[in-house]
CSV table of C-alpha atoms in Angstrom, one decimal:
chain,number,residue,atom,x,y,z
A,1,ALA,CA,0.6,5.2,13.7
A,2,VAL,CA,0.3,8.7,12.1
A,3,ARG,CA,2.7,7.7,9.4
A,4,ARG,CA,0.9,4.5,8.8
A,5,GLY,CA,-2.4,6.4,8.4
A,6,ARG,CA,-0.8,8.8,5.9
A,7,ALA,CA,0.8,6.0,3.9
A,8,ARG,CA,-2.8,4.4,3.5
A,9,VAL,CA,-4.3,7.7,2.0
A,10,PRO,CA,-2.8,7.2,-1.5
A,11,LEU,CA,-4.1,3.6,-1.5
A,12,LEU,CA,-7.5,4.8,-0.5
A,13,TYR,CA,-7.6,7.3,-3.4
A,14,LEU,CA,-6.5,4.6,-5.7
A,15,VAL,CA,-9.2,2.2,-4.5
A,16,LEU,CA,-11.9,5.0,-4.9
A,17,ALA,CA,-10.6,5.7,-8.5
A,18,GLY,CA,-10.8,2.0,-9.4
A,19,VAL,CA,-14.6,1.9,-7.9
A,20,ALA,CA,-15.4,5.0,-10.0
A,21,VAL,CA,-14.0,3.4,-13.1
A,22,GLY,CA,-15.6,0.0,-12.5
A,23,THR,CA,-18.9,1.5,-11.8
A,24,PHE,CA,-19.2,2.9,-15.4
A,25,VAL,CA,-16.7,0.8,-17.3
A,26,GLN,CA,-19.5,-0.6,-19.3
A,27,THR,CA,-20.0,2.8,-21.0
A,28,LEU,CA,-16.8,2.1,-22.9
A,29,THR,CA,-18.7,0.0,-25.4
A,30,TYR,CA,-21.6,2.4,-26.2
A,31,PRO,CA,-21.7,4.6,-29.4
A,32,PHE,CA,-22.3,8.2,-29.8
A,33,VAL,CA,-25.8,8.9,-28.7
A,34,TYR,CA,-28.3,11.9,-28.6
A,35,ASP,CA,-26.3,15.3,-28.6
A,36,ASP,CA,-23.0,13.5,-29.3
A,37,ARG,CA,-24.1,13.0,-32.8
A,38,TYR,CA,-24.4,16.7,-33.4
A,39,ILE,CA,-21.7,18.2,-31.1
A,40,ILE,CA,-19.1,15.7,-32.0
A,41,GLU,CA,-19.8,13.4,-35.1
A,42,ARG,CA,-21.2,16.3,-37.3
A,43,ASN,CA,-19.3,19.2,-36.0
A,44,PRO,CA,-16.7,20.4,-38.6
A,45,ALA,CA,-14.9,22.4,-35.8
A,46,ILE,CA,-14.0,19.0,-34.4
A,47,THR,CA,-13.7,16.6,-37.3
A,48,SER,CA,-12.0,19.1,-39.8
A,49,PRO,CA,-8.1,18.9,-39.9
A,50,GLY,CA,-6.3,21.8,-38.4
A,51,GLY,CA,-8.3,24.9,-37.2
A,52,TRP,CA,-7.3,24.6,-33.6
A,53,LEU,CA,-7.4,28.4,-33.0
A,54,ARG,CA,-10.8,28.7,-34.7
A,55,VAL,CA,-12.3,26.5,-31.7
A,56,PHE,CA,-11.9,29.7,-29.6
A,57,ALA,CA,-14.0,31.6,-32.1
A,58,SER,CA,-16.7,29.0,-32.6
A,59,PRO,CA,-20.0,28.3,-30.6
A,60,TYR,CA,-20.4,25.1,-28.8
A,61,TRP,CA,-23.3,23.9,-30.9
A,62,PRO,CA,-22.8,23.8,-34.8
A,63,PRO,CA,-24.9,26.8,-36.1
A,64,GLU,CA,-26.8,24.4,-38.5
A,65,HIS,CA,-28.0,22.5,-35.5
A,66,SER,CA,-28.8,25.0,-32.9
A,67,PHE,CA,-28.6,28.8,-32.3
A,68,ASP,CA,-28.2,28.4,-28.6
A,69,PRO,CA,-25.4,30.9,-27.7
A,70,LEU,CA,-23.2,28.4,-25.5
A,71,TYR,CA,-19.6,29.2,-25.6
A,72,ARG,CA,-17.3,26.2,-24.3
A,73,PRO,CA,-14.2,26.3,-26.1
A,74,ILE,CA,-12.1,24.2,-23.7
A,75,THR,CA,-14.7,21.3,-23.9
A,76,THR,CA,-14.7,21.5,-27.8
A,77,LEU,CA,-10.8,21.7,-27.7
A,78,SER,CA,-10.6,18.5,-25.7
A,79,PHE,CA,-13.1,16.9,-28.3
A,80,LYS,CA,-10.9,18.0,-31.1
A,81,LEU,CA,-7.7,16.7,-29.5
A,82,ASN,CA,-9.6,13.4,-28.6
A,83,TYR,CA,-10.5,13.1,-32.4
A,84,ALA,CA,-7.0,13.9,-33.4
A,85,LEU,CA,-5.6,11.1,-31.2
A,86,THR,CA,-8.2,8.3,-31.4
A,87,GLY,CA,-10.3,9.2,-34.6
A,88,ASP,CA,-14.1,8.9,-34.6
A,89,ARG,CA,-14.1,5.8,-32.3
A,90,PRO,CA,-16.4,6.5,-29.4
A,91,VAL,CA,-14.3,4.4,-27.0
A,92,GLY,CA,-11.5,7.0,-27.1
A,93,PHE,CA,-13.8,9.8,-25.9
A,94,ARG,CA,-15.5,7.6,-23.4
A,95,THR,CA,-12.1,6.4,-21.9
A,96,VAL,CA,-11.3,10.2,-21.2
A,97,ASN,CA,-14.6,10.6,-19.6
A,98,LEU,CA,-14.0,7.7,-17.3
A,99,ALA,CA,-10.7,9.0,-16.3
A,100,LEU,CA,-12.1,12.3,-15.4
A,101,HIS,CA,-14.7,10.9,-13.2
A,102,ALA,CA,-12.1,8.8,-11.4
A,103,LEU,CA,-10.2,12.1,-10.9
A,104,ALA,CA,-13.2,14.0,-9.7
A,105,THR,CA,-13.9,11.2,-7.2
A,106,VAL,CA,-10.3,11.4,-5.8
A,107,LEU,CA,-10.8,15.2,-5.5
A,108,VAL,CA,-14.1,14.9,-3.8
A,109,ALA,CA,-12.6,12.4,-1.4
A,110,ALA,CA,-9.6,14.8,-0.7
A,111,PHE,CA,-11.8,17.7,-0.1
A,112,ALA,CA,-14.0,15.8,2.5
A,113,ARG,CA,-10.7,14.6,4.2
A,114,ARG,CA,-9.3,18.1,4.4
A,115,LEU,CA,-12.7,19.6,5.5
A,116,TRP,CA,-13.7,17.0,8.2
A,117,ARG,CA,-10.1,16.0,9.1
A,118,ARG,CA,-11.0,12.4,9.0
A,119,THR,CA,-9.7,9.7,6.4
A,120,SER,CA,-13.1,7.9,7.0
A,121,ALA,CA,-14.8,11.1,5.5
A,122,ALA,CA,-12.7,10.7,2.4
A,123,TRP,CA,-14.0,7.0,2.1
A,124,VAL,CA,-17.7,7.9,2.6
A,125,ALA,CA,-17.7,10.9,0.1
A,126,GLY,CA,-15.6,9.0,-2.5
A,127,LEU,CA,-17.8,5.9,-2.4
A,128,LEU,CA,-21.0,7.8,-2.5
A,129,PHE,CA,-19.8,10.0,-5.4
A,130,ALA,CA,-18.2,7.2,-7.4
A,131,THR,CA,-21.2,5.0,-7.5
A,132,HIS,CA,-24.2,7.2,-7.5
A,133,PRO,CA,-26.6,6.7,-10.6
A,134,LEU,CA,-27.3,10.2,-10.8
A,135,HIS,CA,-24.0,10.6,-12.5
A,136,ALA,CA,-24.9,8.0,-15.3
A,137,GLU,CA,-26.2,10.7,-17.8
A,138,ALA,CA,-22.8,12.6,-17.4
A,139,LEU,CA,-20.9,9.4,-18.2
A,140,GLY,CA,-23.5,7.9,-20.7
A,141,LEU,CA,-23.3,11.0,-22.9
A,142,VAL,CA,-19.8,11.8,-24.3
A,143,VAL,CA,-20.9,15.6,-24.2
A,144,GLY,CA,-21.2,14.9,-20.5
A,145,ARG,CA,-17.5,15.8,-20.4
A,146,ALA,CA,-18.5,19.4,-19.8
A,147,GLU,CA,-19.9,18.3,-16.5
A,148,LEU,CA,-17.0,16.0,-15.6
A,149,LEU,CA,-14.2,18.3,-16.5
A,150,ALA,CA,-16.0,21.4,-14.8
A,151,GLY,CA,-16.4,19.4,-11.7
A,152,VAL,CA,-12.7,18.4,-11.7
A,153,LEU,CA,-11.6,22.0,-12.2
A,154,VAL,CA,-14.0,23.4,-9.6
A,155,ALA,CA,-13.0,20.8,-7.0
A,156,ALA,CA,-9.4,21.3,-7.6
A,157,MET,CA,-9.8,25.1,-7.0
A,158,LEU,CA,-11.8,24.7,-3.8
A,159,LEU,CA,-9.6,21.9,-2.4
A,160,ARG,CA,-6.6,24.3,-3.2
A,161,HIS,CA,-8.3,27.2,-1.4
A,162,LEU,CA,-9.6,25.1,1.5
A,163,GLY,CA,-6.0,24.4,2.4
A,164,ARG,CA,-4.7,27.9,2.4
A,165,ASP,CA,-4.6,30.3,5.2
A,166,VAL,CA,-6.4,33.2,3.4
A,167,ILE,CA,-6.6,35.4,6.6
A,168,SER,CA,-3.0,35.8,7.4
A,169,ALA,CA,-1.0,34.9,4.3
A,170,ALA,CA,-0.8,37.2,1.4
A,171,PRO,CA,-1.0,35.5,-2.1
A,172,SER,CA,1.9,35.4,-4.4
A,173,ALA,CA,1.9,36.4,-8.1
A,174,ARG,CA,2.2,32.6,-8.7
A,175,TYR,CA,-1.1,32.1,-6.8
A,176,HIS,CA,-2.9,34.9,-8.7
A,177,LEU,CA,-1.8,33.3,-12.0
A,178,THR,CA,-2.7,29.7,-11.3
A,179,THR,CA,-6.1,30.8,-9.8
A,180,ALA,CA,-6.9,32.8,-12.9
A,181,LEU,CA,-5.8,29.9,-15.3
A,182,LEU,CA,-8.0,27.4,-13.3
A,183,PHE,CA,-11.0,29.7,-13.3
A,184,LEU,CA,-10.6,30.6,-16.9
A,185,LEU,CA,-10.3,26.9,-18.0
A,186,ALA,CA,-13.4,26.0,-15.8
A,187,LEU,CA,-15.5,28.7,-17.5
A,188,GLY,CA,-14.4,27.7,-20.8
A,189,VAL,CA,-15.5,24.1,-20.1
A,190,LYS,CA,-19.1,25.1,-18.9
A,191,GLU,CA,-20.8,28.3,-17.8
A,192,HIS,CA,-22.1,27.1,-14.5
A,193,ALA,CA,-18.4,26.8,-13.3
A,194,ILE,CA,-19.1,30.5,-12.4
A,195,ILE,CA,-20.3,29.2,-8.9
A,196,ALA,CA,-16.6,28.5,-8.1
A,197,TRP,CA,-16.2,32.3,-7.3
A,198,PRO,CA,-19.0,32.7,-4.7
A,199,ALA,CA,-17.8,29.1,-3.4
A,200,VAL,CA,-14.4,30.5,-2.8
A,201,LEU,CA,-15.9,33.4,-1.1
A,202,LEU,CA,-17.9,31.1,1.2
A,203,ILE,CA,-14.8,29.3,2.2
A,204,ASP,CA,-13.3,32.7,2.8
A,205,VAL,CA,-16.0,33.7,5.2
A,206,TRP,CA,-15.7,30.1,6.9
A,207,HIS,CA,-11.9,30.7,7.4
A,208,ARG,CA,-12.7,34.1,9.0
A,209,ARG,CA,-15.0,32.6,11.5
A,210,GLN,CA,-12.5,30.1,12.5
A,211,ALA,CA,-9.8,32.7,12.9
A,212,PRO,CA,-8.8,33.2,16.7
A,213,ASN,CA,-8.6,37.0,16.3
A,214,ARG,CA,-11.2,38.0,13.8
A,215,GLN,CA,-10.7,41.4,11.9
A,216,PRO,CA,-13.7,43.6,11.3
A,217,LEU,CA,-15.9,42.6,8.4
A,218,ARG,CA,-15.2,45.7,6.3
A,219,TRP,CA,-11.5,45.2,6.7
A,220,PHE,CA,-11.9,41.5,5.7
A,221,LEU,CA,-13.9,42.2,2.6
A,222,ARG,CA,-11.7,44.8,1.4
A,223,ARG,CA,-8.5,42.6,2.0
A,224,THR,CA,-10.4,39.7,0.2
A,225,ALA,CA,-11.5,41.6,-2.9
A,226,ALA,CA,-7.9,43.0,-3.2
A,227,SER,CA,-6.0,39.8,-2.7
A,228,HIS,CA,-6.7,36.2,-3.9
A,229,HIS,CA,-9.8,37.1,-5.9
A,230,LEU,CA,-7.7,39.2,-8.3
A,231,GLY,CA,-7.0,36.0,-10.1
A,232,LEU,CA,-10.8,35.1,-10.2
A,233,ILE,CA,-11.5,38.6,-11.5
A,234,PHE,CA,-8.9,38.4,-14.3
A,235,GLY,CA,-10.1,34.9,-15.3
A,236,ALA,CA,-13.8,35.9,-15.4
A,237,ALA,CA,-12.9,39.1,-17.6
A,238,VAL,CA,-10.9,37.2,-20.0
A,239,PHE,CA,-13.7,34.6,-20.5
A,240,LEU,CA,-16.3,37.3,-20.8
A,241,PHE,CA,-14.2,39.2,-23.4
A,242,MET,CA,-13.6,36.0,-25.6
A,243,ARG,CA,-17.3,35.2,-25.3
A,244,TRP,CA,-18.4,38.9,-26.3
A,245,VAL,CA,-16.1,38.5,-29.4
A,246,VAL,CA,-18.1,35.3,-30.5
A,247,PHE,CA,-21.7,36.3,-29.3
A,248,GLY,CA,-21.7,40.1,-28.3
A,249,TRP,CA,-24.1,40.8,-25.6
A,250,LYS,CA,-26.3,37.8,-26.3
A,251,THR,CA,-26.3,35.5,-23.4
A,252,THR,CA,-29.5,33.4,-24.1
A,253,LEU,CA,-32.0,32.7,-26.7
A,254,ALA,CA,-34.9,35.1,-27.3
A,255,SER,CA,-38.1,33.8,-26.1
A,256,GLY,CA,-39.5,33.2,-29.6
A,257,PHE,CA,-36.6,30.8,-30.2
A,258,VAL,CA,-37.1,28.8,-27.2
A,259,SER,CA,-39.3,25.8,-27.5
A,260,PRO,CA,-42.1,25.6,-24.9
A,261,PHE,CA,-41.4,22.0,-24.8
A,262,ALA,CA,-37.7,22.4,-24.0
A,263,ASN,CA,-38.2,25.2,-21.4
A,264,PRO,CA,-41.7,26.2,-20.7
A,265,LEU,CA,-40.7,28.4,-17.8
A,266,ILE,CA,-39.9,31.2,-20.2
A,267,TYR,CA,-43.6,31.5,-20.9
A,268,ASP,CA,-44.9,31.0,-17.4
A,269,THR,CA,-46.0,33.3,-14.7
A,270,PRO,CA,-43.7,34.3,-11.9
A,271,THR,CA,-45.8,32.3,-9.5
A,272,ALA,CA,-45.4,29.1,-11.6
A,273,ARG,CA,-41.6,29.9,-11.9
A,274,VAL,CA,-41.0,30.0,-8.3
A,275,ALA,CA,-43.2,26.9,-7.8
A,276,THR,CA,-41.1,25.0,-10.4
A,277,SER,CA,-37.8,25.9,-8.8
A,278,LEU,CA,-39.0,24.6,-5.4
A,279,ALA,CA,-40.5,21.4,-6.9
A,280,LEU,CA,-37.1,20.8,-8.7
A,281,LEU,CA,-35.2,21.2,-5.4
A,282,TRP,CA,-37.2,18.5,-4.0
A,283,LEU,CA,-36.8,16.3,-7.0
A,284,VAL,CA,-32.9,16.7,-6.7
A,285,VAL,CA,-33.0,15.6,-3.1
A,286,ARG,CA,-35.1,12.7,-3.9
A,287,GLN,CA,-32.9,11.6,-6.7
A,288,TRP,CA,-29.8,11.9,-4.5
A,289,PHE,CA,-31.1,10.0,-1.5
A,290,LEU,CA,-33.6,7.7,-3.0
A,291,ALA,CA,-32.1,7.2,-6.5
A,292,THR,CA,-35.6,7.7,-7.9
A,293,PRO,CA,-37.2,8.7,-10.2
A,294,LEU,CA,-34.4,8.5,-12.7
A,295,CYS,CA,-34.7,9.3,-16.5
A,296,PRO,CA,-32.2,9.8,-19.1
A,297,ILE,CA,-34.0,12.8,-20.8
A,298,TRP,CA,-36.0,15.1,-18.6
A,299,GLY,CA,-38.7,17.2,-20.3
A,300,VAL,CA,-42.3,18.4,-20.5
A,301,GLY,CA,-44.3,15.3,-19.7
A,302,GLY,CA,-41.7,13.7,-17.6
A,303,PHE,CA,-41.8,16.6,-15.0
A,304,ASP,CA,-45.2,18.2,-15.0
A,305,ARG,CA,-44.3,21.7,-13.7
A,306,PRO,CA,-46.7,23.2,-11.1
A,307,GLU,CA,-48.9,26.2,-11.8
A,308,THR,CA,-49.5,27.1,-8.1
A,309,LEU,CA,-47.7,27.0,-4.8
A,310,ILE,CA,-50.0,24.6,-3.4
A,311,ARG,CA,-48.8,21.2,-4.4
A,312,GLY,CA,-47.0,18.4,-2.5
A,313,ASP,CA,-43.6,18.6,-4.1
A,314,VAL,CA,-43.6,22.5,-4.0
A,315,LEU,CA,-44.4,22.5,-0.3
A,316,ALA,CA,-41.7,20.0,0.3
A,317,GLY,CA,-39.2,22.0,-1.6
A,318,ALA,CA,-40.2,25.1,0.3
A,319,ALA,CA,-39.6,23.2,3.7
A,320,LEU,CA,-36.3,22.0,2.3
A,321,GLY,CA,-35.3,25.5,1.4
A,322,LEU,CA,-36.2,26.7,4.9
A,323,VAL,CA,-34.1,23.9,6.4
A,324,ILE,CA,-31.1,25.2,4.3
A,325,VAL,CA,-31.6,28.6,5.7
A,326,LEU,CA,-31.9,27.6,9.3
A,327,CYS,CA,-28.7,25.5,8.8
A,328,PHE,CA,-27.0,28.8,7.6
A,329,VAL,CA,-28.3,30.7,10.5
A,330,PHE,CA,-27.4,28.2,13.4
A,331,ALA,CA,-24.4,26.4,12.0
A,332,ARG,CA,-22.7,29.6,11.0
A,333,ARG,CA,-22.6,30.9,14.6
A,334,GLY,CA,-20.1,28.4,15.5
A,335,GLY,CA,-18.3,28.2,12.2
A,336,ARG,CA,-19.4,24.7,11.7
A,337,ARG,CA,-18.3,22.9,8.6
A,338,VAL,CA,-21.9,21.7,7.9
A,339,TRP,CA,-22.7,25.4,7.2
A,340,LEU,CA,-19.9,25.3,4.4
A,341,THR,CA,-21.1,22.2,2.8
A,342,VAL,CA,-24.8,23.2,2.8
A,343,GLY,CA,-23.8,26.5,1.4
A,344,LEU,CA,-21.9,25.0,-1.4
A,345,PHE,CA,-24.8,22.7,-2.3
A,346,ALA,CA,-27.2,25.7,-2.3
A,347,LEU,CA,-24.8,27.4,-4.8
A,348,GLY,CA,-24.7,24.3,-7.0
A,349,VAL,CA,-28.5,24.0,-7.3
A,350,LEU,CA,-29.2,27.5,-8.4
A,351,LEU,CA,-29.1,26.7,-12.1
A,352,PRO,CA,-30.3,23.0,-12.2
A,353,CYS,CA,-33.5,24.3,-10.3
A,354,HIS,CA,-33.8,27.5,-12.2
A,355,PHE,CA,-33.5,29.7,-9.2
A,356,PHE,CA,-31.4,31.7,-11.6
A,357,PRO,CA,-33.0,31.4,-15.1
A,358,ALA,CA,-30.2,31.0,-17.5
A,359,ALA,CA,-30.7,27.7,-19.2
A,360,ASN,CA,-32.7,26.9,-22.2
A,361,TRP,CA,-33.7,23.5,-21.0
A,362,LEU,CA,-36.1,22.5,-18.2
A,363,TYR,CA,-33.9,20.0,-16.2
A,364,ALA,CA,-31.1,17.4,-16.9
A,365,GLU,CA,-29.5,15.0,-14.4
A,366,ARG,CA,-26.1,15.7,-15.8
A,367,TRP,CA,-26.4,19.2,-14.3
A,368,LEU,CA,-26.3,17.6,-10.9
A,369,TYR,CA,-22.8,16.3,-11.1
A,370,LEU,CA,-21.3,19.4,-9.5
A,371,PRO,CA,-24.0,19.9,-6.7
A,372,SER,CA,-23.7,16.1,-5.9
A,373,MET,CA,-20.0,16.7,-5.0
A,374,PHE,CA,-21.0,18.9,-2.0
A,375,LEU,CA,-23.8,16.5,-1.1
A,376,ALA,CA,-21.3,13.6,-0.9
A,377,VAL,CA,-19.0,15.8,1.2
A,378,LEU,CA,-22.0,16.7,3.4
A,379,CYS,CA,-23.1,13.0,3.9
A,380,ALA,CA,-19.4,12.2,4.8
A,381,GLY,CA,-19.5,15.0,7.4
A,382,LEU,CA,-22.7,13.5,9.0
A,383,THR,CA,-21.0,10.1,9.4
A,384,VAL,CA,-18.2,11.8,11.4
A,385,TRP,CA,-20.7,12.0,14.2
A,386,VAL,CA,-21.1,8.3,14.2
A,387,PRO,CA,-17.6,7.1,13.2
A,388,ARG,CA,-18.4,3.6,14.4
A,389,PHE,CA,-20.6,3.0,11.4
A,390,SER,CA,-19.3,5.4,8.9
A,391,VAL,CA,-17.3,2.9,6.9
A,392,ALA,CA,-19.7,-0.1,7.1
A,393,GLY,CA,-22.7,2.2,6.4
A,394,SER,CA,-21.1,4.0,3.4
A,395,THR,CA,-20.0,0.6,1.9
A,396,LEU,CA,-23.4,-0.7,2.2
A,397,ALA,CA,-25.0,2.5,0.6
A,398,ALA,CA,-22.4,2.4,-2.1
A,399,ALA,CA,-23.3,-1.2,-2.9
A,400,LEU,CA,-27.1,-0.4,-3.0
A,401,LEU,CA,-26.3,2.6,-5.2
A,402,LEU,CA,-24.1,0.4,-7.5
A,403,ALA,CA,-27.1,-2.1,-7.9
A,404,THR,CA,-29.2,0.8,-9.2
A,405,THR,CA,-26.3,2.5,-11.3
A,406,ILE,CA,-25.2,-0.7,-13.4
A,407,PRO,CA,-28.7,-1.3,-15.0
A,408,TYR,CA,-29.4,2.5,-15.3
A,409,ASN,CA,-26.1,2.8,-17.3
A,410,ARG,CA,-27.7,0.6,-20.1
A,411,CYS,CA,-30.1,3.3,-21.0
A,412,TRP,CA,-27.3,4.8,-23.1
A,413,ALA,CA,-26.3,1.6,-24.9
A,414,THR,CA,-28.0,2.6,-28.2
A,415,HIS,CA,-29.4,5.7,-29.7
A,416,GLU,CA,-32.9,4.1,-30.0
A,417,GLY,CA,-32.6,2.4,-26.6
A,418,LEU,CA,-32.0,5.7,-25.0
A,419,PHE,CA,-35.5,7.0,-26.2
A,420,GLU,CA,-37.1,3.7,-25.5
A,421,SER,CA,-35.8,4.0,-22.0
A,422,VAL,CA,-37.1,7.6,-21.7
A,423,VAL,CA,-40.7,6.5,-22.8
A,424,GLU,CA,-40.7,3.4,-20.6
A,425,ARG,CA,-39.9,5.5,-17.5
A,426,GLN,CA,-42.0,8.5,-18.5
A,427,PRO,CA,-44.7,7.5,-21.0
A,428,PHE,CA,-45.8,11.0,-21.8
A,429,ASN,CA,-42.3,12.6,-22.1
A,430,TYR,CA,-42.3,14.9,-25.0
A,431,HIS,CA,-38.6,14.7,-26.0
A,432,GLY,CA,-38.7,10.9,-25.5
A,433,LEU,CA,-41.6,10.3,-27.8
A,434,VAL,CA,-40.3,12.8,-30.4
A,435,GLY,CA,-36.9,11.1,-30.4
A,436,LEU,CA,-38.3,7.6,-30.5
A,437,LEU,CA,-40.6,8.4,-33.4
A,438,ALA,CA,-37.7,10.1,-35.3
A,439,VAL,CA,-35.5,7.1,-34.9
A,440,ARG,CA,-38.2,4.6,-36.1
A,441,GLN,CA,-39.2,6.8,-39.0
A,442,GLN,CA,-35.6,6.8,-40.2
A,443,THR,CA,-35.5,3.2,-40.1
A,444,GLY,CA,-38.9,2.7,-41.7
A,445,ARG,CA,-40.6,1.3,-38.5
A,446,LEU,CA,-43.0,4.0,-37.7
A,447,GLY,CA,-45.8,1.6,-37.9
A,448,GLU,CA,-44.6,-0.1,-34.7
A,449,SER,CA,-45.2,3.1,-32.7
A,450,ARG,CA,-48.8,3.8,-33.3
A,451,ILE,CA,-49.4,4.1,-29.5
A,452,HIS,CA,-46.6,6.7,-29.3
A,453,VAL,CA,-48.0,8.8,-32.1
A,454,GLU,CA,-51.4,8.8,-30.3
A,455,ARG,CA,-49.9,9.7,-26.9
A,456,LEU,CA,-48.0,12.7,-28.5
A,457,THR,CA,-50.9,14.1,-30.3
A,458,GLU,CA,-53.4,13.6,-27.3
A,459,ARG,CA,-51.1,15.0,-24.7
A,460,PHE,CA,-49.5,17.7,-26.8
A,461,PRO,CA,-52.1,18.8,-29.3
A,462,GLY,CA,-50.3,22.1,-29.8
A,463,ALA,CA,-47.1,20.5,-30.9
A,464,ARG,CA,-46.5,20.4,-34.8
A,465,LYS,CA,-44.1,17.5,-34.5
A,466,GLY,CA,-46.8,15.2,-33.2
A,467,TRP,CA,-49.2,15.8,-36.2
A,468,TYR,CA,-46.3,15.6,-38.5
A,469,PHE,CA,-45.5,11.9,-37.4
A,470,LYS,CA,-49.4,11.2,-37.5
A,471,ILE,CA,-49.3,12.2,-41.0
A,472,LEU,CA,-46.4,9.9,-41.8
A,473,LEU,CA,-48.0,7.1,-39.9
A,474,ALA,CA,-51.3,7.6,-41.7
A,475,ARG,CA,-49.6,7.5,-45.1
A,476,GLU,CA,-47.7,4.4,-44.1
A,477,LEU,CA,-51.0,2.6,-43.1
A,478,GLU,CA,-53.0,4.2,-45.9
A,479,ASP,CA,-55.5,5.6,-43.6
A,480,TRP,CA,-56.5,8.5,-45.8
A,481,ASP,CA,-59.2,9.8,-43.5
A,482,ALA,CA,-56.6,10.0,-40.5
A,483,ALA,CA,-54.2,11.7,-42.9
A,484,VAL,CA,-56.6,14.5,-43.9
A,485,GLU,CA,-57.2,15.2,-40.1
A,486,ALA,CA,-53.6,15.3,-39.3
A,487,LEU,CA,-52.8,17.6,-42.2
A,488,ARG,CA,-55.5,19.9,-41.0
A,489,HIS,CA,-54.0,20.2,-37.6
A,490,TRP,CA,-50.5,20.4,-38.9
A,491,GLY,CA,-51.5,23.2,-41.3
A,492,ALA,CA,-53.0,25.1,-38.4
A,493,LEU,CA,-49.9,25.1,-36.4
A,494,ARG,CA,-47.2,25.3,-39.1
A,495,PRO,CA,-45.3,28.7,-39.4
A,496,PRO,CA,-45.3,30.7,-42.7
A,497,GLY,CA,-42.9,29.2,-45.4
A,498,PRO,CA,-42.7,26.5,-47.9
A,499,VAL,CA,-44.3,23.2,-47.2
A,500,PRO,CA,-41.7,20.4,-46.7
A,501,PRO,CA,-41.4,18.2,-49.8
A,502,LYS,CA,-42.6,14.9,-47.9
A,503,ILE,CA,-45.8,16.6,-46.7
A,504,ALA,CA,-46.5,18.2,-50.1
A,505,ARG,CA,-46.2,14.7,-51.6
A,506,ILE,CA,-48.5,13.1,-49.2
A,507,THR,CA,-51.1,16.0,-49.7
A,508,ARG,CA,-50.9,15.1,-53.4
A,509,GLU,CA,-51.6,11.4,-52.5
A,510,VAL,CA,-54.5,12.4,-50.3
A,511,ARG,CA,-56.1,14.4,-53.2
A,512,ALA,CA,-55.6,11.6,-55.5
A,513,HIS,CA,-57.6,9.4,-53.3
A,514,GLY,CA,-60.6,11.8,-53.3
A,515,ARG,CA,-59.9,13.0,-49.7
């Protein structure tokens, strides 16, 4: 019976990989959308022949499109390799992303099986992770590969570490080198993979509490830092040196270069920052368990950040944070596995919820790809207590999630459709409105979006782009009085420097009509 059960495990993983592929297979037909256009299509580091080593000395964003000091050479290298093998066809890039999601699903299932010691736990965690609509952004955008690849590498590191007896066995040189390489690759994919290090330490502490003869804490910490963590130290040191060569000590944009509509937290009070982090924590849990509200692009106007601590979602987030702390306190005493999974999830949401301010963007669903790995494992653990309903319940939950995921995937079917979906879900989303107006202006259909221009200028009167589009719309409709008003607002907000040729031409037309 044991052998028969083990023989079924590879088949289980194969089925889960197939479910992961089937859930998002429709993305294979989608073009490059949103950031794909700048980071892949218009990036000389990827599209130019040769220059493979220059990838390691180049920023992630092309300098002509963004000054954000992001350093992700492994992600860029994977895009360049993709381009060399499949050309500029999006299907080649999206096929790789789909394969990465299938691999990540298998690793999550294997982690759940090893942690909870139940094959049913692997089925539950794998199904939930494979089908969850929260992963649609990571698959819908080709640049979501950073999340997918980081998830694969971090999951592989933790799975490998979970199965090792770190208390009694000393690591070999091969273990050090493999750990350093995995960690270096993960950091080179995306910066948030740094959480792999405290996650490994969390697993160490859990191993120690399960050991029959526990050593003193001081001895344990000294042995831990001097043993298998050497590979992590070396990997982090190499990455930081490589990044320093490219950016120096610059780790984020200065406040003057961060748009208040991209990350308003940088201009907020400390109270508002804490309140926003708690509200985002509540939003994450709602999105995971209720699959709502979902939106392809989150920004100002889509998530209205709180100014005080007295608001429903802030208080709910604070209560949730208290629950996490209590789980740590009570579950840790018995070395329970739920303590480990809750701790891993808490580490995962530090950046998406801005508990650790390091991102120049307010919120993005694709950032939750890594934390949702741990939530899937936690849900699998909860079903271990009721094994009779675990398989049937998880299958039903996955079917319900799939019913949400498939239509949500269509948001990324076209570039214009992406922004239309954002505005449909969040009518006052700043980035959705600006993106939709930009697309329609380029195609000569700005007149179709009068209501969107009005929303933008009414909700965000301090945004220069809103008045810019109102100037263009007034010119298209030959409403010269509206053009005069829009020019006045735009002029009051514009920075010092030359006037764009298009605005200068419209100004001359306005004067020619005696306005």
